[in-house]
XYZ file of C-alpha atoms in Angstrom:
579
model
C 44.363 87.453 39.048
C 43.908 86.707 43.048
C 43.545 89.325 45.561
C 45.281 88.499 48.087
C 45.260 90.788 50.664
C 42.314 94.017 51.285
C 45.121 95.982 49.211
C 47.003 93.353 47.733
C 46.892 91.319 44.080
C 48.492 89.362 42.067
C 48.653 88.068 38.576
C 50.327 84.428 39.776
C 52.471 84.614 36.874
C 56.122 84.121 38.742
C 57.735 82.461 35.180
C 57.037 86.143 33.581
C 60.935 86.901 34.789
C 61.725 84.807 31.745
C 60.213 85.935 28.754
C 60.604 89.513 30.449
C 64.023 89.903 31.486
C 65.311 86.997 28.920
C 63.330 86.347 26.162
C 64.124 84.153 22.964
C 62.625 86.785 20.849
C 60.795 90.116 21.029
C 57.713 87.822 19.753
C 57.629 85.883 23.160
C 58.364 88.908 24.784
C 55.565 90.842 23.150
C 53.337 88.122 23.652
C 53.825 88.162 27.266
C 52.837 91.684 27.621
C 50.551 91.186 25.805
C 48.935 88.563 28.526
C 50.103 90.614 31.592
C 47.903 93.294 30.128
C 45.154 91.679 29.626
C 44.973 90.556 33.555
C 45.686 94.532 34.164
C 42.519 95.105 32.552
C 40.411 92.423 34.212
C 41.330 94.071 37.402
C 41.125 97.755 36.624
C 37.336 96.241 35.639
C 36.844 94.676 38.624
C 38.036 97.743 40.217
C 35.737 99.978 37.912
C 38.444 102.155 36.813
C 39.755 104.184 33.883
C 42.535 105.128 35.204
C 45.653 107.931 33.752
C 48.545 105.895 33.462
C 52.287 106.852 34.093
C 55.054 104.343 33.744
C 59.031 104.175 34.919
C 61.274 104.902 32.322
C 64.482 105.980 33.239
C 66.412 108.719 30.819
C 68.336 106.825 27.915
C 67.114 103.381 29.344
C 68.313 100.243 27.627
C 64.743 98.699 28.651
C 61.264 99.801 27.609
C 59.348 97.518 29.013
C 57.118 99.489 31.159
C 56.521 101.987 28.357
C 55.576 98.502 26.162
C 53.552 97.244 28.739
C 51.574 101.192 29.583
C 50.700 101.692 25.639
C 49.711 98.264 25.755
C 47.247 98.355 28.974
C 45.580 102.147 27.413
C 45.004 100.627 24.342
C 43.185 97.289 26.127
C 41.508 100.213 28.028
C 40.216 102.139 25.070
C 39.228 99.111 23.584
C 37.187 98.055 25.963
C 35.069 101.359 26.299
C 34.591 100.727 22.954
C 32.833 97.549 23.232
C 31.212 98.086 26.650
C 29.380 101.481 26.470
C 28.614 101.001 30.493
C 32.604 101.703 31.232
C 34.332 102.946 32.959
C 30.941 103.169 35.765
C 29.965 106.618 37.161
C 31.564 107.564 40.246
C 31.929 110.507 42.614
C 35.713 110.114 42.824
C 38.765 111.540 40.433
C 40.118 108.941 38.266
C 42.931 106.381 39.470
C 46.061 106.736 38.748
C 47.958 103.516 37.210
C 51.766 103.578 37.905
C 53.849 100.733 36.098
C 57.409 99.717 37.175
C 59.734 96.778 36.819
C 61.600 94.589 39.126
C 64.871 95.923 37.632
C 64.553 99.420 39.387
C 65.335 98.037 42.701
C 67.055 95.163 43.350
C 68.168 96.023 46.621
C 64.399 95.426 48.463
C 63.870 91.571 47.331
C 67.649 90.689 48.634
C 67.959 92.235 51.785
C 66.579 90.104 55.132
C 63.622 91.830 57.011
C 62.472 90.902 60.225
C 58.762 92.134 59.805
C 56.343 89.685 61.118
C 54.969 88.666 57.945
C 58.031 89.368 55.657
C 60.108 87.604 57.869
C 58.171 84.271 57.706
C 58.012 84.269 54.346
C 61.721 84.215 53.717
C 63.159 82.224 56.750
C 60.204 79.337 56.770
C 58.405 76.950 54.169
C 55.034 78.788 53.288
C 52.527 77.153 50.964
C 49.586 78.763 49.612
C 49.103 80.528 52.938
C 50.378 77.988 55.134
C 53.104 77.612 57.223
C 55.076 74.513 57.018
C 57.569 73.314 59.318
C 58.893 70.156 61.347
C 57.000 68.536 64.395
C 58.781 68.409 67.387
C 60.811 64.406 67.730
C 59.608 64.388 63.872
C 62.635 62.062 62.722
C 59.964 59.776 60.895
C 60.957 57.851 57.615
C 57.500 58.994 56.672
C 57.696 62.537 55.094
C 54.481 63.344 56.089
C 54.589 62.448 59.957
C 57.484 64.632 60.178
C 55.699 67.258 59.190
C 52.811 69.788 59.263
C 50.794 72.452 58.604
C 49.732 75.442 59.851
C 46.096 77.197 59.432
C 45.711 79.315 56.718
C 47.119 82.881 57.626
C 44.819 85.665 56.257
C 42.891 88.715 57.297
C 39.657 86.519 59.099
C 42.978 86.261 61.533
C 42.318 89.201 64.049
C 46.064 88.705 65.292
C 47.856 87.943 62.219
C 45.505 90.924 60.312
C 46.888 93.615 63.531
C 50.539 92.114 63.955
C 51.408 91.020 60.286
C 53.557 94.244 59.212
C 54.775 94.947 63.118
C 58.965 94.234 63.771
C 58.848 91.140 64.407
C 60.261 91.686 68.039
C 56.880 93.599 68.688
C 54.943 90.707 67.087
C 56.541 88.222 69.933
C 55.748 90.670 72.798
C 51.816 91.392 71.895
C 51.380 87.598 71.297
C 53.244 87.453 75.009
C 51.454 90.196 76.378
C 47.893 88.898 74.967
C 48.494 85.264 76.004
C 49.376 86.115 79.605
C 46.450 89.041 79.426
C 44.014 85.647 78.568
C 45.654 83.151 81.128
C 45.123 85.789 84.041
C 41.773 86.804 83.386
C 40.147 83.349 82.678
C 40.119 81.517 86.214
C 39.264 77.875 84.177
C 43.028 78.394 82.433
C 44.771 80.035 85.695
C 43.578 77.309 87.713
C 44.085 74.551 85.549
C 47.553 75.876 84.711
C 48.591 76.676 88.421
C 47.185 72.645 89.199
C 49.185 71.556 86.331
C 52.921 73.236 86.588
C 52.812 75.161 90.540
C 50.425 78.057 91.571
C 52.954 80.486 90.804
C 52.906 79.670 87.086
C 50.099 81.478 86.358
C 50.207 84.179 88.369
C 53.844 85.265 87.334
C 53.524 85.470 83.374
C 54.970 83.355 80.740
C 58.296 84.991 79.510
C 59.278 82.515 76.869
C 57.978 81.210 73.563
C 58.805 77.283 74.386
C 56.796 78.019 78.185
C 54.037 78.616 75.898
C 53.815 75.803 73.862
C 54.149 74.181 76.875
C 51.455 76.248 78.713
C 48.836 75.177 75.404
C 49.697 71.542 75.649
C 48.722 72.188 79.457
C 44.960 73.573 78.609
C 43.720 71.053 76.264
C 40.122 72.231 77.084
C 40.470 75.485 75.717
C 40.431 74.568 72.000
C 39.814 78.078 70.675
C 42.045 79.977 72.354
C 44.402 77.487 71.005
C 43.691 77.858 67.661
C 44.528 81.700 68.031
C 47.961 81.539 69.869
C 49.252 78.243 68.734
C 50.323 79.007 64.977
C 51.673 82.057 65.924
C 53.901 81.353 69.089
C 54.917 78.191 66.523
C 55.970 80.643 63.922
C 57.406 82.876 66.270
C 59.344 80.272 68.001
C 60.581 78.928 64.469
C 61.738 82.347 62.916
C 63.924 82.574 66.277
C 65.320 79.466 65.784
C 66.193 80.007 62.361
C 67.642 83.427 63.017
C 69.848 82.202 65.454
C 71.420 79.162 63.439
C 71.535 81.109 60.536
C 73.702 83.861 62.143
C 71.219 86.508 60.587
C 71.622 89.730 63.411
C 75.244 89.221 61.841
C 74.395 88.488 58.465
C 71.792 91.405 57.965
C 73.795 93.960 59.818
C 76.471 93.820 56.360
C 73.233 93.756 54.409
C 71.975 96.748 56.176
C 75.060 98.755 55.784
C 75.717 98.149 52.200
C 71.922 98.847 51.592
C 71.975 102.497 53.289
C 75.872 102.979 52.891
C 75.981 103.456 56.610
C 76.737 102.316 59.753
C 73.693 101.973 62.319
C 75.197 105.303 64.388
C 74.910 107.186 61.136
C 79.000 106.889 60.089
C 79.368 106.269 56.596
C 80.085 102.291 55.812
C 83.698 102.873 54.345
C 84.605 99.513 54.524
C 82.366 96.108 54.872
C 85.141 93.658 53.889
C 86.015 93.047 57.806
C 82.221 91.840 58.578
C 81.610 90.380 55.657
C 84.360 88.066 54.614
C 84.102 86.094 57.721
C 80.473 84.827 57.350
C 81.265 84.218 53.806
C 83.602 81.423 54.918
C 81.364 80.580 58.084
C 79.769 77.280 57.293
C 76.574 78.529 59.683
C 76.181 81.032 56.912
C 73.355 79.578 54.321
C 74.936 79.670 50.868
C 71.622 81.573 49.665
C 72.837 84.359 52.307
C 75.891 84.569 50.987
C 74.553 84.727 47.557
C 72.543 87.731 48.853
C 75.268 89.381 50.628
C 77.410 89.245 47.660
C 74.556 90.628 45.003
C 74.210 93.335 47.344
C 77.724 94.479 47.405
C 77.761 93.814 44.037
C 74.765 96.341 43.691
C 76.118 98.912 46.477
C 79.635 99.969 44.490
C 77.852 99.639 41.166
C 79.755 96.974 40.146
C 82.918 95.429 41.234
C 86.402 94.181 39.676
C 86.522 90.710 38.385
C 89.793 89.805 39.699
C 87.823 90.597 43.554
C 84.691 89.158 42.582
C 86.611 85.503 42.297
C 87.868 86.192 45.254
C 85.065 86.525 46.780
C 83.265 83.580 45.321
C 86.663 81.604 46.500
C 85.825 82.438 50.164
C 82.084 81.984 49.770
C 82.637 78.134 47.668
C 79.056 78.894 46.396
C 78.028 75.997 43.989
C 78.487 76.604 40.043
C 74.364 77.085 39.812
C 74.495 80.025 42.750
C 77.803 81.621 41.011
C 75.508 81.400 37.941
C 72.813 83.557 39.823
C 74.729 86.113 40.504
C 75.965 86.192 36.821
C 72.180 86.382 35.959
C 72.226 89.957 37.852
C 73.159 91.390 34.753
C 69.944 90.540 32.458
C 68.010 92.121 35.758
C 70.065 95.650 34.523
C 72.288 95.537 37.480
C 75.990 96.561 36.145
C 78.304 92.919 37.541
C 82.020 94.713 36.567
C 83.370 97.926 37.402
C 83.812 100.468 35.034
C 87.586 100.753 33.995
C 86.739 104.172 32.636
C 87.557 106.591 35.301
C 84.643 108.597 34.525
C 81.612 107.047 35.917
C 78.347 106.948 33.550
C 75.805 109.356 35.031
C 72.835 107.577 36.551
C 69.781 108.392 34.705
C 67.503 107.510 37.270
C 67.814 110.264 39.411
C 67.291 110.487 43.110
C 64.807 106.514 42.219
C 68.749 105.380 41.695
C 70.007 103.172 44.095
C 72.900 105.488 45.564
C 70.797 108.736 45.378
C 67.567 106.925 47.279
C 69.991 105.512 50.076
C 71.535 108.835 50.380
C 67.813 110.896 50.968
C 67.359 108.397 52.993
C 69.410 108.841 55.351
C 68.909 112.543 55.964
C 65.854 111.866 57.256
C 64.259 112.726 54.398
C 61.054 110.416 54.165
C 63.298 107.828 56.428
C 61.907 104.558 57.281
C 60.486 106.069 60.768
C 57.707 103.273 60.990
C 60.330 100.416 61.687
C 63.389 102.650 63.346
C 65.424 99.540 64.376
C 69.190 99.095 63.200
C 68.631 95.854 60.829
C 66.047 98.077 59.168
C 66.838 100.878 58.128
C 66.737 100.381 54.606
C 63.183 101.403 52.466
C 61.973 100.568 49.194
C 62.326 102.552 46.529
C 58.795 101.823 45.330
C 57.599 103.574 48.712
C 59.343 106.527 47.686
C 57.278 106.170 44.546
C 53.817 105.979 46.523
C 54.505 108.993 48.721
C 55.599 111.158 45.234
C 52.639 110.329 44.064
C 49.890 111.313 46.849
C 51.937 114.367 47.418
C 51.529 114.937 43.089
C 56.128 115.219 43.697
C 56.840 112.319 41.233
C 59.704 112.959 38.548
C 57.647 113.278 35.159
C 61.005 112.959 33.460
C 61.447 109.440 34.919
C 57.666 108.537 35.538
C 55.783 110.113 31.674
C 52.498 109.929 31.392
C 50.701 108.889 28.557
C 48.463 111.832 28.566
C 49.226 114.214 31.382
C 45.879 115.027 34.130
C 44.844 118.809 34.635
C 46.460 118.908 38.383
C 42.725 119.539 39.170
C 41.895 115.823 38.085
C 45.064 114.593 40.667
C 43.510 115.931 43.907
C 46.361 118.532 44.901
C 48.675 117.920 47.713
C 47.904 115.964 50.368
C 46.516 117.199 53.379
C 47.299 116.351 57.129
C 45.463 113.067 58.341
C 44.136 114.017 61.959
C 45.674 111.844 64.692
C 42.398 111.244 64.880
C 41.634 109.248 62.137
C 43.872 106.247 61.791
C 43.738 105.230 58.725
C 44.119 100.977 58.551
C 40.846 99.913 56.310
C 38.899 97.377 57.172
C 40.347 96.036 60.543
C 38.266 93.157 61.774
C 35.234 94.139 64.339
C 37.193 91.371 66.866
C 40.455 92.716 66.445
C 42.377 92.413 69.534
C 44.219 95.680 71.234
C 47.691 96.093 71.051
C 50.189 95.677 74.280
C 50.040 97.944 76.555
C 53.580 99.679 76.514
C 54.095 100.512 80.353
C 53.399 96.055 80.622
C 55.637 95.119 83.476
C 56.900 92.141 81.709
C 57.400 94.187 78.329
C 60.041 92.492 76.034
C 61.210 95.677 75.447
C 63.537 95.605 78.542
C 64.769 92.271 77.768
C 65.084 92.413 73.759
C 67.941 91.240 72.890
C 70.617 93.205 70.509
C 69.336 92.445 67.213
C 65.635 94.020 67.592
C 67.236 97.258 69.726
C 66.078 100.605 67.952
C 67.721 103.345 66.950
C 67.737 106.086 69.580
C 64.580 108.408 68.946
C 65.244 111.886 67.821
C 62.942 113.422 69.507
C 59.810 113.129 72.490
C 57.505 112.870 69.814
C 59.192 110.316 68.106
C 59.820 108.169 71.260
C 56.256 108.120 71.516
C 55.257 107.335 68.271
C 55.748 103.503 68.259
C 52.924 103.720 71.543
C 50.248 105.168 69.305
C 51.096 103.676 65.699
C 49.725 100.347 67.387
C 46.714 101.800 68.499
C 45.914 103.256 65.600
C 46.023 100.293 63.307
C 43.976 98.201 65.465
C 40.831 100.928 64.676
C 38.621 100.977 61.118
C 39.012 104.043 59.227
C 35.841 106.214 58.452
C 34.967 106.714 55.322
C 36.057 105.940 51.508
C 40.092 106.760 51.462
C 39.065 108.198 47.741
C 37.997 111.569 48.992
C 41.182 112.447 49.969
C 42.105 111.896 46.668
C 42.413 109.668 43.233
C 43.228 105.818 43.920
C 46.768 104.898 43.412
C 46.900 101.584 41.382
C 50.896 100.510 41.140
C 51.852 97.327 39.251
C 55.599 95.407 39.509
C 56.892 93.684 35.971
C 58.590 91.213 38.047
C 57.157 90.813 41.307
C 56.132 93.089 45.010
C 57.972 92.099 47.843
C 56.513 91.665 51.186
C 58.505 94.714 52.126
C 56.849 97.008 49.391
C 53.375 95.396 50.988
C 53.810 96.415 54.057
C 55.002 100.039 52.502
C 51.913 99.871 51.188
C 50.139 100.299 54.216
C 52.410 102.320 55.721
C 51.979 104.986 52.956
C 48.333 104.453 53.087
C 48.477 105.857 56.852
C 50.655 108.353 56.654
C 48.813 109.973 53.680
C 45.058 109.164 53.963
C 45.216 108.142 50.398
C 43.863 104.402 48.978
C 46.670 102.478 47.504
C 46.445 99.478 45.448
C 49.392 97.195 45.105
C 50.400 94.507 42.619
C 52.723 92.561 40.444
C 52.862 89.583 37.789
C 53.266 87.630 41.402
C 54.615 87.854 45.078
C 58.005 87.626 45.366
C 60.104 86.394 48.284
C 64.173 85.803 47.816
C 64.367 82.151 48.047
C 61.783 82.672 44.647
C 63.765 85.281 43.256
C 67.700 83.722 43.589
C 65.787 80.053 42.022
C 64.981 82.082 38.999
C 68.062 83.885 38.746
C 69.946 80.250 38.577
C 67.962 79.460 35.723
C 67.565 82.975 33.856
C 69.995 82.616 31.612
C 68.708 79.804 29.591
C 67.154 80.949 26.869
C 64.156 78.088 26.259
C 63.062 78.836 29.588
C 60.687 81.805 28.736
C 58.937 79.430 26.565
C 58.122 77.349 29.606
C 56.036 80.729 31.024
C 53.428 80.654 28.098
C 49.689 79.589 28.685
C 48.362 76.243 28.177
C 46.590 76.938 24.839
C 50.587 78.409 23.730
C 52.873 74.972 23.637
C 56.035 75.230 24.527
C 56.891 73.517 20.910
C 55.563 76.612 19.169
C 57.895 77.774 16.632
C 58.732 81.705 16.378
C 57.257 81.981 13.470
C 53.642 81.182 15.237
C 54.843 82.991 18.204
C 55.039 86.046 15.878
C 51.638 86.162 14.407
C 50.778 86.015 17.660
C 51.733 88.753 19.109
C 51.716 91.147 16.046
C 48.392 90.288 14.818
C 45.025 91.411 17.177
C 42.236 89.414 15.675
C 38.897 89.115 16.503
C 39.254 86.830 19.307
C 40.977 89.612 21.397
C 37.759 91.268 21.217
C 35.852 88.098 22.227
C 38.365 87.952 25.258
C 37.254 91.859 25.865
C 33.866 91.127 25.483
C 33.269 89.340 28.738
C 33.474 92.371 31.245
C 30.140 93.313 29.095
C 27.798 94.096 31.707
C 24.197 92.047 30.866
């Protein structure tokens, strides 16, 4: 288990989706669950909580693993009282509250493109263990290495990346913009080295673009820590704007958005796609993996599609026979590949957590996604849906059980009003930096160009809203989050997207409430379509079992396994035994 943001953890098991979604047997399967609970339980210790667990479990579902996967974690839990008399610890606050969910109830989040600051560079760049990696400029070395390099970790001892990490990433440019030029005017050593180096009237007028400041650093050699703080951002920034641009993405991730929401960006209903989207399925600027997303997405949006029109739209798309076979592999992820030929459609069981019925909500304006109101993101994430349910004590017991109910009393009530004046971003660096000012002569957002433009506010209060969001995420919050309420633990079979991260957060402000996020591992789509190529073949959920489990192990020993708890589980147990 890492943690890998203040709110943030992960299991680091990404080979899970194997044995999960396509296991040889129910032995390797139960095995695995087995394992994923017992890193749910070193982290509910670590956490010091006991917590009342619900789980997703749709009406007539043809999956169970989240119900698997709950009984499993309460009976690690009671187990573990058991042998350590010291837990769960005394504290002043209500119990937790453990959600658990799979990757299968929405597969709309990990496909479509977002253009968050730190979703965004996650799924258009090359990032390793917190790095970003990415070509030097005149890089056309036969040596690998020369032609590339890396960028300084990215985490929260960043002040900028911790404040500008879940902003559109259109805001993101401007405030590292706004801040450079803010530094450049009011240090007289940079102005007047920069005004010697390119003209006095450099310095005085602003830097507008992202290559004039990678220019400006290479300029101001001297000033080695302030180019630590700007440089691997205006690189990223200037890289994600490349990419965007080649890629054809504002074009690309408007068809996303509308099949998504099942509406146009004015608010029409999205009738008809095929015009927008066949032509970037046979443009060759058009990355095959987008067009493997676009197509799993329409795929998703009409619930399935006719086979005859699905070859037709591979035809246009000539998608190699490995990405063909990922969108196959949609099906063992529970999304429905061929149209029904009954004309009575199944009823969803899901309710309004359904794909259709959340898009629809939606877009009333019901919950909407008001903390990023531009047009290529209007979609939301079901599992933010899920948070707010739960803090408001709203969440469908019929699709979410519990495994033993909570008096309301022990849940905290509804949640009350967070005062404007309390923002509500934990932990925020002492050093944070401020956010733009929004009345900035130079502000980009007079220049942005189509693809970042917002949706038209609805209202005064609205229009104002993006001008004090940013202040109040660069201010600490006051207090422990709990007394406004039990924790809320969730957990993704499957994998949390950066998108449900940042929802995260989001939910966290707009509710007062402390929300813990995590999954078997992060997922970003590049990850997700490489595993869908290869989740069809069954001995690969072998290749996802721990080192002391060889992949050679017959069934048989897999069995035993997983059916038998011997004493060693206990041992296992035994070591969050306070001495």
């Amino acid at each position: 288990m890492a943690a890998v943001e203040s709110n943030v953890y992960s299991l680091e098991q990404p080979r899970s989706l194997f044995p999960l979604y396509n296991p040889v047997s129910m032995a390797v399967q139960t095995y695995e669950l087995e394992k994923i609970a017992k890193r749910i339980i070193s982290t509910l210790a670590t956490l010091g909580e006991y917590p009342h667990i619900r789980y997703y479990e749709p009406l007539n579902a043809r999956s169970n693993l989240c119900n698997r996967l709950a009984h499993q974690v309460q009976s690690e839990l009671d187990a573990l009282c058991r042998i350590d008399t010291d837990f769960p610890p005394e504290s002043p606050f209500k119990r937790a509250v453990l959600i658990i969910v799979d990757r299968s109830m929405d597969m709309v989040t990990p496909l479509v493109h977002e253009f968050t600051y730190q979703a965004m560079m996650n799924d258009l760049l090359v990032v390793e263990g917190g790095k970003v990696i990415y070509k030097q400029e005149g890089g056309a070395s036969t040596d690998s290495n020369a032609a590339q390099a890396q960028s300084p970790s990215l985490d929260e001892g960043d002040a900028i990346w911790q404040l500008i990490r879940h902003w559109h990433f259109a805001e993101a440019v401007e405030y590292v913009r706004e801040t450079f030029n803010k530094f450049i005017s009011e240090n007289k050593a940079a102005s007047a080295a920069l005004g010697h180096a390119e003209g006095e009237g450099a310095a005085a007028g602003g830097i507008d673009s992202l290559k004039a400041m990678k220019d400006t650093l290479s300029a101001l050699p001297q000033f080695q820590e302030m180019k630590a703080k700007f440089s691997v951002h205006i690189n990223i920034c200037a890289e994600c704007q490349t990419t965007f641009a080649r890629r054809r993405l504002e074009q690309v991730a408007t068809v996303e958005q509308n099949l998504s929401t099942g509406e146009l960006a004015d608010g029409r209903p999205a009738k008809n796609v095929m015009p927008d989207m066949v032509p970037l399925l046979v443009d060759e600027d058009v990355s095959p993996l987008d067009k493997v997303r676009m197509l799993m997405l329409y795929i998703i949006s009409l619930n399935g599609i006719q086979d005859t029109e699905r070859r037709r739209l591979l035809e246009h798309a000539k998608l190699s026979l490995e990405e063909i076979q990922a969108i196959t592999n949609l099906n063992l992820m529970g999304v429905r590949l061929s149209h029904s030929l009954d004309k009575k459609e199944e009823k969803d069981e899901r309710g309004h957590y359904a794909y259709r019925q959340h898009a629809k909500k939606k877009a009333k304006g019901k919950g909407g996604n008001d903390d990023n109101p531009y047009d290529l993101s209007r979609w939301v994430p079901i599992l933010k849906t899920i948070m707010q349910e739960q803090a408001k004590n709203t969440l469908d017991p019929t699709i979410f059980p519990w495994i033993a109910e909570p008096p309301i009393s022990e849940l905290g009530g509804l949640t009350k009003t967070v005062s404007k004046s309390q923002p509500l971003l934990a932990r925020s660096p002492a050093n944070a930096l401020t956010p733009p000012d929004p009345n900035h002569p130079n502000s980009l957002r007079t220049t942005r160009p189509s693809w970042a433009t917002k949706r038209p506010p609805e209202s005064k209060n609205e229009a104002n809203k993006d001008e004090t969001q940013k202040e109040k995420e660069a201010k600490t919050v006051g207090g422990d989050l709990r007394k406004n309420g039990p924790r809320i633990i969730l957990f993704v079979l499957g994998g949390v997207t950066f998108s449900e991260m940042r929802s995260c957060y989001e939910v966290m402000r707009e509710t007062g409430r402390e929300i813990i996020l995590g999954g078997t591992h992060i997922l970003n789509p590049t990850q997700l379509l490489e595993s869908l190529k290869e989740l069809h073949k069954a001995d690969a959920a072998l290749t996802s079992l721990s080192p002391t489990t060889p992949a050679t192990a017959t069934l048989p020993e897999l069995d035993k396994r997983a059916s038998v708890v011997d004493d060693g589980k206990k041992k296992k147990l035994g070591m969050f035994k306070k001495k």
